[in-house]
Structures are given as structure tokens and as C-alpha cells.
C-alpha atoms as a printed R data frame, in Angstrom:
    type eleno elety resid chain resno       x       y       z
1   ATOM     1    CA   UNK     A     1 105.094 128.308  96.670
2   ATOM     2    CA   UNK     A     2 102.431 127.395  94.009
3   ATOM     3    CA   UNK     A     3  99.040 125.912  94.125
4   ATOM     4    CA   UNK     A     4  99.046 122.204  92.885
5   ATOM     5    CA   UNK     A     5  96.337 119.693  91.971
6   ATOM     6    CA   UNK     A     6  96.929 117.193  94.552
7   ATOM     7    CA   UNK     A     7  93.805 115.960  96.192
8   ATOM     8    CA   UNK     A     8  93.665 117.548  99.808
9   ATOM     9    CA   UNK     A     9  91.828 114.673 101.304
10  ATOM    10    CA   UNK     A    10  94.481 112.370  99.978
11  ATOM    11    CA   UNK     A    11  97.113 114.421 101.434
12  ATOM    12    CA   UNK     A    12  95.485 114.307 104.643
13  ATOM    13    CA   UNK     A    13  94.643 110.719 104.805
14  ATOM    14    CA   UNK     A    14  98.485 109.876 104.121
15  ATOM    15    CA   UNK     A    15  99.471 111.676 107.245
16  ATOM    16    CA   UNK     A    16  99.992 108.985 109.941
17  ATOM    17    CA   UNK     A    17  99.476 109.014 113.712
18  ATOM    18    CA   UNK     A    18  98.541 111.906 115.961
19  ATOM    19    CA   UNK     A    19  99.872 114.416 113.409
20  ATOM    20    CA   UNK     A    20  97.346 112.943 110.978
21  ATOM    21    CA   UNK     A    21  94.534 112.938 113.378
22  ATOM    22    CA   UNK     A    22  95.063 116.598 114.423
23  ATOM    23    CA   UNK     A    23  95.551 117.861 110.804
24  ATOM    24    CA   UNK     A    24  92.423 116.264 109.881
25  ATOM    25    CA   UNK     A    25  90.292 117.640 113.112
26  ATOM    26    CA   UNK     A    26  91.630 121.341 112.463
27  ATOM    27    CA   UNK     A    27  90.916 120.941 108.854
28  ATOM    28    CA   UNK     A    28  87.351 119.947 109.409
29  ATOM    29    CA   UNK     A    29  86.850 122.851 111.827
30  ATOM    30    CA   UNK     A    30  88.135 125.278 109.330
31  ATOM    31    CA   UNK     A    31  86.004 123.811 106.571
32  ATOM    32    CA   UNK     A    32  82.959 124.033 108.797
33  ATOM    33    CA   UNK     A    33  83.678 127.689 109.527
34  ATOM    34    CA   UNK     A    34  84.538 128.551 105.831
35  ATOM    35    CA   UNK     A    35  82.623 126.113 103.985
36  ATOM    36    CA   UNK     A    36  82.381 128.181 100.803
37  ATOM    37    CA   UNK     A    37  86.054 129.111 100.586
38  ATOM    38    CA   UNK     A    38  88.546 127.369  98.332
39  ATOM    39    CA   UNK     A    39  90.681 124.582  99.918
40  ATOM    40    CA   UNK     A    40  94.036 124.043  97.833
41  ATOM    41    CA   UNK     A    41  97.165 122.377  98.524
42  ATOM    42    CA   UNK     A    42 100.290 124.646  98.030
43  ATOM    43    CA   UNK     A    43 103.764 123.042  97.656
44  ATOM    44    CA   UNK     A    44 107.145 124.622  97.430
45  ATOM    45    CA   UNK     A    45 110.035 126.499  99.237
46  ATOM    46    CA   UNK     A    46 108.620 128.563 102.020
47  ATOM    47    CA   UNK     A    47 109.993 131.997 103.424
48  ATOM    48    CA   UNK     A    48 112.573 130.158 105.513
49  ATOM    49    CA   UNK     A    49 113.869 128.161 102.718
50  ATOM    50    CA   UNK     A    50 112.238 124.701 103.677
51  ATOM    51    CA   UNK     A    51 110.269 122.545 101.382
52  ATOM    52    CA   UNK     A    52 106.469 122.784 102.541
53  ATOM    53    CA   UNK     A    53 103.148 121.487 101.825
54  ATOM    54    CA   UNK     A    54 100.521 123.755 103.070
55  ATOM    55    CA   UNK     A    55  96.549 123.516 102.886
56  ATOM    56    CA   UNK     A    56  95.375 126.918 101.789
57  ATOM    57    CA   UNK     A    57  91.808 128.200 102.470
58  ATOM    58    CA   UNK     A    58  90.584 131.223 100.694
59  ATOM    59    CA   UNK     A    59  92.380 132.864  97.802
60  ATOM    60    CA   UNK     A    60  93.905 136.413  98.492
61  ATOM    61    CA   UNK     A    61  96.135 138.894  96.828
62  ATOM    62    CA   UNK     A    62  98.697 139.502  99.568
63  ATOM    63    CA   UNK     A    63 100.235 143.064  99.184
64  ATOM    64    CA   UNK     A    64 104.180 143.001  99.544
65  ATOM    65    CA   UNK     A    65 106.192 145.821 100.820
66  ATOM    66    CA   UNK     A    66 108.326 145.899  97.803
67  ATOM    67    CA   UNK     A    67 107.014 144.656  94.457
68  ATOM    68    CA   UNK     A    68 103.742 143.318  93.192
69  ATOM    69    CA   UNK     A    69 101.082 141.566  95.350
70  ATOM    70    CA   UNK     A    70 101.291 137.734  95.348
71  ATOM    71    CA   UNK     A    71  98.719 135.159  95.347
72  ATOM    72    CA   UNK     A    72  98.194 133.675  98.603
73  ATOM    73    CA   UNK     A    73  95.807 132.214 101.192
74  ATOM    74    CA   UNK     A    74  93.733 133.483 103.989
75  ATOM    75    CA   UNK     A    75  94.331 130.505 106.346
76  ATOM    76    CA   UNK     A    76  96.945 127.888 105.871
77  ATOM    77    CA   UNK     A    77  97.591 124.667 107.768
78  ATOM    78    CA   UNK     A    78 100.871 122.574 107.637
79  ATOM    79    CA   UNK     A    79 102.544 119.720 109.331
80  ATOM    80    CA   UNK     A    80 106.041 120.563 110.382
81  ATOM    81    CA   UNK     A    81 108.699 118.072 111.930
82  ATOM    82    CA   UNK     A    82 107.706 118.607 115.724
83  ATOM    83    CA   UNK     A    83 104.539 120.721 115.414
84  ATOM    84    CA   UNK     A    84 101.749 121.972 113.269
85  ATOM    85    CA   UNK     A    85 101.418 125.338 111.992
86  ATOM    86    CA   UNK     A    86  98.332 127.545 111.363
87  ATOM    87    CA   UNK     A    87  98.901 130.607 109.144
88  ATOM    88    CA   UNK     A    88  96.355 133.370 109.668
89  ATOM    89    CA   UNK     A    89  96.880 136.126 107.218
90  ATOM    90    CA   UNK     A    90  94.656 138.666 108.795
91  ATOM    91    CA   UNK     A    91  95.046 141.731 111.001
92  ATOM    92    CA   UNK     A    92  93.293 144.778 112.061
93  ATOM    93    CA   UNK     A    93  94.325 148.001 113.887
94  ATOM    94    CA   UNK     A    94  94.964 145.893 117.117
95  ATOM    95    CA   UNK     A    95  97.359 143.505 115.002
96  ATOM    96    CA   UNK     A    96  97.491 140.016 113.764
97  ATOM    97    CA   UNK     A    97  94.601 137.826 114.860
98  ATOM    98    CA   UNK     A    98  96.895 134.962 116.144
99  ATOM    99    CA   UNK     A    99  98.260 137.249 118.915
100 ATOM   100    CA   UNK     A   100  94.699 138.642 119.707
101 ATOM   101    CA   UNK     A   101  93.147 135.029 120.168
102 ATOM   102    CA   UNK     A   102  96.343 133.588 121.558
103 ATOM   103    CA   UNK     A   103  94.991 133.556 125.146
104 ATOM   104    CA   UNK     A   104  91.819 131.693 124.018
105 ATOM   105    CA   UNK     A   105  93.436 129.120 121.676
106 ATOM   106    CA   UNK     A   106  95.039 127.025 124.168
107 ATOM   107    CA   UNK     A   107  98.709 125.845 124.383
108 ATOM   108    CA   UNK     A   108 100.099 127.528 121.276
109 ATOM   109    CA   UNK     A   109 103.111 129.494 120.084
110 ATOM   110    CA   UNK     A   110 102.557 132.629 118.404
111 ATOM   111    CA   UNK     A   111 104.340 134.387 115.468
112 ATOM   112    CA   UNK     A   112 103.540 137.224 113.339
113 ATOM   113    CA   UNK     A   113 100.970 135.599 111.228
114 ATOM   114    CA   UNK     A   114 101.645 131.948 112.593
115 ATOM   115    CA   UNK     A   115 100.299 129.855 115.386
116 ATOM   116    CA   UNK     A   116 102.194 126.614 116.355
117 ATOM   117    CA   UNK     A   117 100.803 123.641 118.291
118 ATOM   118    CA   UNK     A   118 101.742 119.922 118.773
119 ATOM   119    CA   UNK     A   119  98.145 118.401 118.716
120 ATOM   120    CA   UNK     A   120  94.431 119.356 118.104
121 ATOM   121    CA   UNK     A   121  93.963 118.582 121.679
122 ATOM   122    CA   UNK     A   122  96.013 121.545 122.549
123 ATOM   123    CA   UNK     A   123  93.750 123.848 120.815
124 ATOM   124    CA   UNK     A   124  90.308 125.336 121.848
125 ATOM   125    CA   UNK     A   125  88.619 124.488 118.429
126 ATOM   126    CA   UNK     A   126  85.736 126.896 119.284
127 ATOM   127    CA   UNK     A   127  88.292 129.706 119.597
128 ATOM   128    CA   UNK     A   128  89.757 128.575 116.431
129 ATOM   129    CA   UNK     A   129  86.569 128.779 114.501
130 ATOM   130    CA   UNK     A   130  85.882 132.299 115.940
131 ATOM   131    CA   UNK     A   131  89.279 133.546 114.851
132 ATOM   132    CA   UNK     A   132  88.991 131.980 111.161
133 ATOM   133    CA   UNK     A   133  85.553 133.570 110.786
134 ATOM   134    CA   UNK     A   134  86.957 136.992 111.986
135 ATOM   135    CA   UNK     A   135  89.758 136.577 109.456
136 ATOM   136    CA   UNK     A   136  87.254 136.208 106.708
137 ATOM   137    CA   UNK     A   137  85.337 139.195 107.832
138 ATOM   138    CA   UNK     A   138  88.551 141.246 107.688
139 ATOM   139    CA   UNK     A   139  89.432 139.846 104.370
140 ATOM   140    CA   UNK     A   140  86.331 140.511 102.641
141 ATOM   141    CA   UNK     A   141  86.131 137.218 101.192
């Protein structure tokens, strides 16, 4: 995946229906919590081999188990076919933040660094804000 010059606001405005409203609501909350971090659209083939468009917040160099670190984002937000994915690339001694905040976040599905949900109304947006602020603290950004 690579950063692209596409306008994030135009990208979000083009998403219709409940998915668009949810993406815009979550984006607004992330931006409120992390106002001075970068907000960039990434496009390309993601880990599972699918073509993705992800809004990335905050620039990181992500260490890889084999090979060089890669440029990545601290928080990512993406629309999928049947849900929305939030990627939180932060962990501490207790593990990934998504798992740590799962009980507070609402009706979500947790992966290693991913949180899936169907609608912003399924999320506790205050817990989301606390989690992304904690992610920033851990990242040193």
C-alpha cells in the first residue's frame, strides 16, 4: 500500500448511506483526538490480497520481523464490504490496544491490530477517543 494524494474529505463524501455517515463520524472523532497528526489516504493491496483504501492518521516506521521497517500509520480507518475496520498499530506490555479496550468499545470484533464494527452507533466514541489518545502516547508521535 502507498500514500496517495487523493483528498480525504472528498473520499469520505463519496461514501453513501450509513457506511458513509459512520466513516465520517469516526473520522471526526479521531481527528478531534489527534488534531495535529497527518491524515492521508493509502491505496493498494492490503495483507490479505484485497484492494483497499485506508485513511491513515499519524506516520510511523513499523518494524517488521524480517526485513526493513516500513512506512505505515498509527491509526487506520477503512470501509469493507460488510463492516468498517479500524486499525490501531499500538501495543504495550498487556498487548494490542484494541483487545485492551474491546469491552469498552461496544459491539466490535477484535483482531490483532484491527477492530471491526458495522456502524458508528455500535461504538462508544468516548472509548474510541481514549484508545487513540493512548495509542499516540505509546507511539511517541
